[in-house]
Short mmCIF file of C-alpha atoms and ligand atoms in Angstrom, two decimals:
data_model
loop_
_atom_site.label_atom_id
_atom_site.label_comp_id
_atom_site.label_asym_id
_atom_site.label_seq_id
_atom_site.Cartn_x
_atom_site.Cartn_y
_atom_site.Cartn_z
CA MET C 1 -3.16 25.49 -6.64
CA LEU C 2 -3.32 21.75 -7.25
CA THR C 3 -5.03 20.62 -10.45
CA GLY C 4 -5.95 17.22 -11.86
CA ALA C 5 -7.63 15.64 -14.85
CA GLY C 6 -11.01 17.21 -14.01
CA ILE C 7 -9.87 20.71 -14.97
CA SER C 8 -9.22 19.48 -18.51
CA ALA C 9 -12.41 17.38 -18.75
CA GLU C 10 -14.45 20.22 -20.25
CA SER C 11 -11.75 20.66 -22.90
CA GLY C 12 -12.49 17.09 -23.99
CA ILE C 13 -9.71 15.13 -22.31
CA LYS C 14 -10.95 12.08 -20.42
CA THR C 15 -10.22 11.76 -16.71
CA PHE C 16 -8.60 8.58 -15.41
CA ARG C 17 -11.04 7.20 -12.88
CA ASP C 18 -14.40 8.19 -14.37
CA ALA C 19 -14.58 5.32 -16.90
CA ASP C 20 -14.83 1.73 -15.57
CA GLY C 21 -11.26 1.59 -14.34
CA LEU C 22 -10.03 1.75 -17.93
CA TRP C 23 -8.08 4.63 -19.41
CA GLU C 24 -8.94 5.12 -23.08
CA ASP C 25 -9.67 1.37 -23.30
CA HIS C 26 -6.45 0.27 -21.64
CA ARG C 27 -5.62 -1.06 -18.22
CA ILE C 28 -3.27 1.34 -16.47
CA GLU C 29 -0.72 -1.42 -15.89
CA ASP C 30 -0.54 -2.06 -19.66
CA VAL C 31 0.37 1.51 -20.58
CA ALA C 32 1.46 3.54 -17.56
CA THR C 33 4.13 1.53 -15.79
CA TYR C 34 7.81 0.98 -16.46
CA ASP C 35 7.11 -2.77 -16.74
CA ALA C 36 4.68 -2.06 -19.57
CA TRP C 37 7.41 -0.09 -21.37
CA VAL C 38 9.85 -2.99 -21.01
CA ARG C 39 7.24 -5.56 -22.14
CA ASN C 40 5.73 -3.64 -25.03
CA SER C 41 7.31 -0.29 -25.80
CA ASP C 42 5.44 -0.09 -29.14
CA LEU C 43 2.06 -0.17 -27.39
CA VAL C 44 3.13 2.35 -24.75
CA MET C 45 4.66 4.70 -27.34
CA GLU C 46 1.53 4.51 -29.50
CA PHE C 47 -0.74 5.07 -26.51
CA TYR C 48 1.02 8.31 -25.61
CA ASN C 49 1.25 9.30 -29.28
CA GLN C 50 -2.55 9.14 -29.41
CA ARG C 51 -2.86 11.21 -26.22
CA ARG C 52 -0.43 13.76 -27.71
CA LYS C 53 -2.31 13.83 -31.02
CA GLN C 54 -5.52 14.57 -29.12
CA LEU C 55 -3.81 17.46 -27.37
CA TYR C 56 -3.52 19.26 -30.70
CA GLU C 57 -7.30 18.98 -31.12
CA VAL C 58 -8.36 20.51 -27.77
CA ILE C 59 -8.14 23.98 -26.28
CA PRO C 60 -8.10 25.40 -22.74
CA ASN C 61 -11.47 26.04 -21.11
CA ALA C 62 -12.95 28.72 -18.86
CA ALA C 63 -11.30 27.26 -15.75
CA HIS C 64 -7.78 27.40 -17.22
CA TYR C 65 -8.35 31.00 -18.35
CA ALA C 66 -9.81 32.08 -14.99
CA LEU C 67 -6.63 30.97 -13.20
CA VAL C 68 -4.63 33.29 -15.45
CA LYS C 69 -6.79 36.24 -14.32
CA LEU C 70 -5.92 35.45 -10.72
CA GLU C 71 -2.33 36.51 -11.46
CA SER C 72 -3.41 40.17 -11.63
CA LYS C 73 -3.68 40.14 -7.83
CA PHE C 74 -1.93 37.02 -6.49
CA ASP C 75 1.36 35.17 -6.90
CA VAL C 76 -0.13 32.06 -8.47
CA TYR C 77 1.70 28.73 -8.54
CA ILE C 78 0.03 25.83 -10.29
CA ILE C 79 1.05 22.32 -9.32
CA THR C 80 -0.60 20.08 -11.87
CA GLN C 81 -0.88 16.32 -12.11
CA ASN C 82 -1.85 16.76 -15.74
CA VAL C 83 0.52 15.98 -18.57
CA ASP C 84 -1.35 18.23 -21.01
CA ASP C 85 -0.21 21.80 -21.72
CA LEU C 86 -3.56 23.55 -21.33
CA HIS C 87 -2.41 25.71 -18.39
CA GLU C 88 0.53 26.90 -20.52
CA ARG C 89 -1.66 27.57 -23.53
CA ALA C 90 -4.14 29.53 -21.42
CA GLY C 91 -1.23 31.74 -20.32
CA SER C 92 -0.46 30.77 -16.71
CA LYS C 93 3.12 31.63 -15.76
CA ASN C 94 4.25 29.31 -12.96
CA ILE C 95 3.41 25.69 -13.68
CA LEU C 96 4.98 22.65 -12.07
CA HIS C 97 4.17 19.33 -13.76
CA LEU C 98 4.28 16.59 -11.14
CA HIS C 99 3.66 13.70 -13.54
CA GLY C 100 5.60 14.82 -16.59
CA GLU C 101 4.59 16.39 -19.90
CA LEU C 102 3.10 14.78 -22.99
CA LYS C 103 4.96 17.04 -25.37
CA LYS C 104 8.38 16.02 -24.06
CA ALA C 105 10.51 12.89 -24.35
CA ARG C 106 13.40 11.76 -22.23
CA SER C 107 16.39 9.51 -22.45
CA THR C 108 16.15 5.96 -21.15
CA VAL C 109 19.72 6.11 -19.81
CA ASP C 110 19.87 9.64 -18.36
CA PRO C 111 16.66 11.12 -16.90
CA ASN C 112 18.17 14.62 -17.08
CA LEU C 113 18.12 14.53 -20.88
CA VAL C 114 14.65 15.85 -21.76
CA TYR C 115 13.63 17.00 -25.23
CA PRO C 116 10.59 18.65 -26.80
CA ILE C 117 8.74 16.36 -29.22
CA GLU C 118 8.17 17.95 -32.61
CA GLY C 119 4.62 17.17 -33.73
CA TRP C 120 2.64 14.35 -32.15
CA GLU C 121 4.69 11.25 -32.79
CA LEU C 122 7.52 9.71 -30.82
CA LYS C 123 9.01 6.84 -32.82
CA LYS C 124 11.25 3.84 -32.37
CA GLY C 125 14.71 5.02 -33.37
CA ASN C 126 14.31 8.53 -31.90
CA LEU C 127 17.44 8.65 -29.78
CA CYS C 128 18.90 10.86 -27.06
CA GLN C 129 22.35 12.39 -27.48
CA LYS C 130 23.83 9.36 -25.70
CA GLY C 131 22.31 7.04 -28.29
CA SER C 132 19.48 5.48 -26.29
CA GLN C 133 15.81 5.25 -27.26
CA LEU C 134 13.63 8.15 -26.09
CA ARG C 135 10.60 7.39 -23.91
CA PRO C 136 7.58 9.55 -23.04
CA HIS C 137 8.45 12.12 -20.34
CA ILE C 138 5.78 10.75 -18.03
CA VAL C 139 5.97 9.64 -14.41
CA TRP C 140 4.62 6.11 -14.54
CA PHE C 141 3.15 4.25 -11.60
CA GLY C 142 5.89 3.09 -9.27
CA GLU C 143 8.38 5.70 -10.51
CA PRO C 144 9.79 8.53 -8.39
CA VAL C 145 8.18 11.98 -8.57
CA PRO C 146 11.17 14.35 -8.56
CA ALA C 147 9.03 17.52 -8.68
CA ILE C 148 7.40 16.63 -5.35
CA ILE C 149 10.23 18.38 -3.48
CA ASP C 150 9.54 21.78 -5.09
CA ALA C 151 5.80 21.13 -4.83
CA THR C 152 6.07 20.52 -1.10
CA SER C 153 7.90 23.83 -0.59
CA LEU C 154 5.19 25.64 -2.56
CA ALA C 155 2.48 23.98 -0.46
CA GLN C 156 4.21 25.05 2.77
CA GLU C 157 4.32 28.67 1.59
CA ALA C 158 0.73 28.88 0.31
CA ASP C 159 -1.63 31.48 1.81
CA ILE C 160 -4.65 30.07 -0.08
CA LEU C 161 -5.04 26.68 -1.77
CA LEU C 162 -7.32 25.78 -4.66
CA VAL C 163 -7.67 22.06 -5.46
CA ILE C 164 -9.42 21.53 -8.78
CA GLY C 165 -10.65 18.38 -10.54
CA THR C 166 -8.69 15.66 -8.85
CA SER C 167 -9.81 12.51 -7.05
CA MET C 168 -7.02 13.11 -4.49
CA LEU C 169 -6.31 9.38 -4.56
CA VAL C 170 -2.84 9.32 -6.06
CA TYR C 171 0.16 9.89 -3.79
CA PRO C 172 2.42 11.71 -3.23
CA ALA C 173 0.37 14.43 -5.02
CA ALA C 174 -2.69 14.02 -2.78
CA GLY C 175 -0.55 14.41 0.34
CA LEU C 176 0.48 17.96 -0.61
CA ILE C 177 -2.64 19.41 1.03
CA ASN C 178 -1.27 18.31 4.40
CA TYR C 179 1.68 20.69 4.00
CA VAL C 180 -0.53 23.76 3.62
CA HIS C 181 -0.97 25.73 6.83
CA ASP C 182 -4.08 24.90 8.88
CA ARG C 183 -5.04 28.60 8.83
CA ALA C 184 -4.90 28.90 5.02
CA PRO C 185 -8.31 28.87 3.32
CA LYS C 186 -8.65 25.86 1.01
CA TYR C 187 -11.20 25.31 -1.76
CA TYR C 188 -11.80 21.95 -3.43
CA ILE C 189 -13.76 22.11 -6.69
CA ASP C 190 -14.91 18.72 -7.95
CA PRO C 191 -18.42 17.39 -8.69
CA LYS C 192 -17.44 14.13 -6.97
CA ALA C 193 -15.05 15.45 -4.38
CA THR C 194 -13.37 12.82 -2.23
CA PRO C 195 -14.12 13.48 1.46
CA MET C 196 -11.15 14.98 3.31
CA ASN C 197 -12.56 15.63 6.74
CA TYR C 198 -9.08 15.74 8.26
CA VAL C 199 -8.23 18.98 6.39
CA ARG C 200 -8.77 22.25 8.28
CA ASN C 201 -10.40 25.27 6.65
CA LEU C 202 -11.59 23.34 3.61
CA LYS C 203 -14.60 24.46 1.56
CA VAL C 204 -15.84 21.87 -0.93
CA LEU C 205 -17.63 23.06 -4.08
CA ASN C 206 -19.34 20.10 -5.76
CA GLU C 207 -19.43 21.72 -9.19
CA THR C 208 -17.60 21.49 -12.47
CA ALA C 209 -14.41 23.48 -12.91
CA GLY C 210 -15.75 25.41 -15.91
CA LYS C 211 -18.56 26.78 -13.78
CA ALA C 212 -17.06 27.10 -10.29
CA VAL C 213 -13.51 28.27 -11.01
CA PRO C 214 -14.43 31.50 -12.85
CA SER C 215 -16.84 32.56 -10.10
CA LEU C 216 -14.42 31.67 -7.29
CA VAL C 217 -11.71 33.65 -9.07
CA GLU C 218 -14.01 36.68 -9.33
CA GLU C 219 -14.76 36.45 -5.62
CA LEU C 220 -11.07 36.17 -4.72
CA LEU C 221 -10.24 39.15 -6.95
CA ASN C 222 -13.04 41.19 -5.38
CA ASN C 223 -12.06 40.18 -1.86
CA ASN C 224 -15.50 38.85 -1.11
CA LEU C 225 -14.19 35.81 0.72
P1 LIG P 1 -8.87 11.24 -11.67
O1 LIG P 1 -9.41 10.66 -12.92
O2 LIG P 1 -8.47 10.31 -10.58
O3 LIG P 1 -9.92 12.23 -11.05
C1 LIG P 1 -10.53 13.20 -11.85
C2 LIG P 1 -11.43 14.01 -10.97
O4 LIG P 1 -11.98 15.03 -11.79
C3 LIG P 1 -12.60 13.22 -10.37
O5 LIG P 1 -12.63 13.45 -8.96
C4 LIG P 1 -13.83 13.79 -11.06
O6 LIG P 1 -14.95 13.88 -10.21
C5 LIG P 1 -13.33 15.18 -11.43
N1 LIG P 1 -14.03 15.82 -12.56
C6 LIG P 1 -14.60 15.25 -13.64
N2 LIG P 1 -15.14 16.20 -14.45
C7 LIG P 1 -14.87 17.40 -13.85
C8 LIG P 1 -15.14 18.75 -14.19
N3 LIG P 1 -15.80 19.08 -15.32
N4 LIG P 1 -14.73 19.73 -13.34
C9 LIG P 1 -14.06 19.41 -12.20
N5 LIG P 1 -13.77 18.15 -11.84
C10 LIG P 1 -14.17 17.16 -12.65
O7 LIG P 1 -7.65 12.19 -12.08
P2 LIG P 1 -6.47 12.77 -11.19
O8 LIG P 1 -6.92 13.00 -9.79
O9 LIG P 1 -5.88 13.89 -11.95
O10 LIG P 1 -1.12 9.90 -13.04
O11 LIG P 1 -5.48 11.55 -11.21
C11 LIG P 1 -4.24 11.65 -10.61
C12 LIG P 1 -3.21 10.86 -11.36
O12 LIG P 1 -3.61 9.51 -11.53
C13 LIG P 1 -2.99 11.33 -12.78
O13 LIG P 1 -2.09 12.40 -12.87
C14 LIG P 1 -2.47 10.12 -13.47
C15 LIG P 1 -3.44 9.14 -12.90
O14 LIG P 1 -3.23 7.85 -13.03
C16 LIG P 1 -0.23 9.40 -13.91
O15 LIG P 1 -0.48 9.16 -15.07
C17 LIG P 1 1.10 9.18 -13.28
#
């Protein structure tokens, strides 16, 4: 399973590329790059504080919950590009966050030091145990994606792939589909699915996640596919 911003859209979280190239009124390079952090850490910290605050106001939707049901019959592994925790709150067990997690902070001197954020606010002066400022635990543009190694192994082992609510434009995440076996059935649920004619055994469902995921899950559980 590979999920993106579209699966959380019906919970009320905006996607990245659906709104004029701006993300919550900001240019991506002003808030989601390491350079932005160096130039203006206050702005970047506040931007993610607002995203985190919003997370406390939204709840999982029918698509998140349907994926939990799938676990009654399948070993389900969710690779998500989302930094929200809606898969966790719905109850899914195996979740790999490729691009980090909003509710965590990490050290600016040692990337292995990761901490939960209490409440919604990360502040100047919140330090890691080595004394450096904490930053949002987010993979910014241009930064390495350490979880891609485990994600690639999962993709290679998959018997079925569901791709839900992602423009499939951001790499290395989008490249994961190429590691899934040609024979494995693949479903791509997105009202504006990006064409991927090079992928074998791909069925595209141009529908919203809230509508299409629950019915696809029922069909998979009932073996109708
Ligand atoms: P995008 O904003 O690029 O794409 C969201 C996709 O969701 C689009 O293809 C929409 O058509 C689709 N969509 C919108 N509403 C939907 C709904 N109700 N049901 C299903 N699909 C819907 O978001 P991502 O592909 O997740 O990275 O973006 C990938 C990465 O780029 C993000 O993780 C983020 C971003 O910049 C970082 O922040 C590092």
